[in-house]
């Protein structure tokens, strides 16, 4: 009954792990670059239904094949002082010894050893740096293992290349057992103790785990098999291979093998999840900086609008002041001209008109024309300058991003990095292109024409197409005709002293109304055109950076969702681990 419950519980845990692998694969599918983990996840999931996988790793000439031969009590694998294992070899149980290529660089060998009914042994190529292809084959097979036997030797214990390799395979969460081979080369037990202490201390300090170390001599074990009687027993005892076999075949019983096998894929998935999390977090930091870039540009646009509007009001005031000065001169002109003492002059309309144009209108039209043109040139210059600022800011961001992208964590970010760099480059080229094709003279001419047409339509209906100066002159001419007509009429309407103050008041009122009309017309028309041109300028900049803005916001949303999914999957792994450890 207890066995039935245990088996039922194991099946439930197996199903949970398979579903976890499916969920993890689904999560990585939505994260470009995650497809590189698909093969590993598929292999790990498939290994759940396979026998317990004991993988032997280590540098060449450490004695990996010799140790396996000692376990098999036969010369099954080739041994030598030069690299002899060129592919991964999987040893499984078979009625008789045979071999065949299971896949490229993977040899499957059958052998009639009883313990192979429950355990498959994997012999791997050496992991020395000079044999990079062999090392790659070994590292690719490590995630599928349930237990790793790391073979080192007394003549080269815990080398730098072994340390580097151990760091990489431990990251998969695998249980590692050390086999210290070639103890027959040592002269005393003290030397052996010194080496085992050295390995144990380095494992603890450099790799963060307590090493289980089995000192053995594969050579003496093989000699014991060939010897007889007391000599065979003595050689076997000196080889210390019995303790390793005891661990593998007794301590590592069925229950312990099941526990390790269930934990093994969780370690792999935890590694993939940790790598993805590191990459996602790095991406989130970059996106946060990108978001700040977008926000800064948006703030600069706001400041740009505010500065432009504030300066426009100041420049518009300069124009309205010209109209105000005319109004003040007009008041003085009427006060001085419409007097009884000048009754004879008042009937001479042409003389009054010339005086009015000279003393009141003066060069106002030219001054207004000049002020408007200065405003137009200012608007064009400010937009061009702002475009340059945006380009320089984006280019600085690109340079920082390119430097930082070189240090991105994990392969799952490569496509994201490429897309992001390409987009930043595209935005920069767009802004640069705008600046390079920005003809300030043409822009100023077009804006002048738009402004003149707008003013013409607002001040004198049907006058569009004439210059702003001609427009003001035409308006002033109409004003002069109206005012001098009123003044000239005094000669015919002079009935008594009271008529002159009345006509002076009428003339001033008529003039004031015309000045108000001119001021309001100019202010309204120029403000409307200014707002239109300012909004067009801002729209062009927003359109230029819109792809970058959309990319950043979309990726931030995606990243947030993936982070939440990673956290959920991590909780699931922890829950399953705790359930397995409860036994």
Tab-separated table of N, CA and C in Angstrom, residues 6 24 28 56 72 76 92 152 214 220 238 241 270 294 313 350 387 440 448 452 487 490 538 548 553:
chain	number	residue	atom	x	y	z
A	6	UNK	N	3.417	5.766	-2.801
A	6	UNK	CA	4.630	6.424	-3.244
A	6	UNK	C	4.653	6.545	-4.755
A	24	UNK	N	6.836	26.806	-18.796
A	24	UNK	CA	8.069	27.566	-18.960
A	24	UNK	C	8.354	27.807	-20.446
A	28	UNK	N	8.704	31.383	-22.394
A	28	UNK	CA	9.871	31.773	-23.175
A	28	UNK	C	9.532	32.025	-24.637
A	56	UNK	N	29.471	10.945	-16.296
A	56	UNK	CA	30.858	11.021	-15.849
A	56	UNK	C	31.549	12.147	-16.631
A	72	UNK	N	32.253	-1.581	-14.413
A	72	UNK	CA	31.701	-2.653	-15.237
A	72	UNK	C	32.468	-3.966	-15.092
A	76	UNK	N	35.569	-2.308	-21.303
A	76	UNK	CA	34.506	-1.959	-22.251
A	76	UNK	C	34.870	-0.711	-23.054
A	92	UNK	N	23.984	1.365	-21.648
A	92	UNK	CA	22.701	0.847	-21.172
A	92	UNK	C	22.776	-0.668	-21.037
A	152	UNK	N	38.592	13.721	-11.104
A	152	UNK	CA	39.845	14.468	-11.128
A	152	UNK	C	40.946	13.513	-10.698
A	214	UNK	N	35.310	10.755	-3.224
A	214	UNK	CA	35.651	9.326	-3.152
A	214	UNK	C	37.030	9.129	-3.780
A	220	UNK	N	44.322	0.118	-9.784
A	220	UNK	CA	44.377	-0.988	-8.820
A	220	UNK	C	43.105	-1.823	-8.871
A	238	UNK	N	43.039	-1.627	-1.554
A	238	UNK	CA	43.872	-0.450	-1.800
A	238	UNK	C	43.246	0.482	-2.834
A	241	UNK	N	37.738	1.213	-4.269
A	241	UNK	CA	36.608	1.297	-5.202
A	241	UNK	C	35.323	0.755	-4.582
A	270	UNK	N	15.098	25.781	-13.195
A	270	UNK	CA	15.456	26.922	-12.357
A	270	UNK	C	16.583	27.724	-13.001
A	294	UNK	N	12.209	59.005	-23.395
A	294	UNK	CA	10.953	59.448	-23.996
A	294	UNK	C	10.318	60.546	-23.147
A	313	UNK	N	4.379	86.013	-27.136
A	313	UNK	CA	3.611	87.108	-26.520
A	313	UNK	C	4.451	88.383	-26.448
A	350	UNK	N	-6.882	117.422	-49.020
A	350	UNK	CA	-5.621	116.831	-49.455
A	350	UNK	C	-4.493	117.176	-48.504
A	387	UNK	N	15.086	70.818	-33.171
A	387	UNK	CA	15.342	69.555	-33.871
A	387	UNK	C	16.787	69.094	-33.625
A	440	UNK	N	15.960	76.738	-44.044
A	440	UNK	CA	15.413	77.826	-43.221
A	440	UNK	C	14.821	78.943	-44.077
A	448	UNK	N	6.018	83.077	-43.950
A	448	UNK	CA	5.657	84.476	-44.213
A	448	UNK	C	4.399	84.560	-45.054
A	452	UNK	N	0.960	86.211	-43.887
A	452	UNK	CA	0.369	87.336	-44.618
A	452	UNK	C	-1.057	87.028	-45.063
A	487	UNK	N	-12.935	115.079	-41.279
A	487	UNK	CA	-12.389	116.403	-40.973
A	487	UNK	C	-12.802	117.417	-42.047
A	490	UNK	N	-16.067	119.204	-41.986
A	490	UNK	CA	-16.288	120.282	-41.025
A	490	UNK	C	-16.535	121.620	-41.736
A	538	UNK	N	5.630	70.604	-33.295
A	538	UNK	CA	5.606	69.585	-32.245
A	538	UNK	C	5.134	68.243	-32.806
A	548	UNK	N	9.753	54.746	-31.661
A	548	UNK	CA	10.571	54.473	-30.465
A	548	UNK	C	9.698	54.492	-29.218
A	553	UNK	N	7.006	51.485	-24.760
A	553	UNK	CA	5.819	51.214	-23.953
A	553	UNK	C	5.328	49.784	-24.128
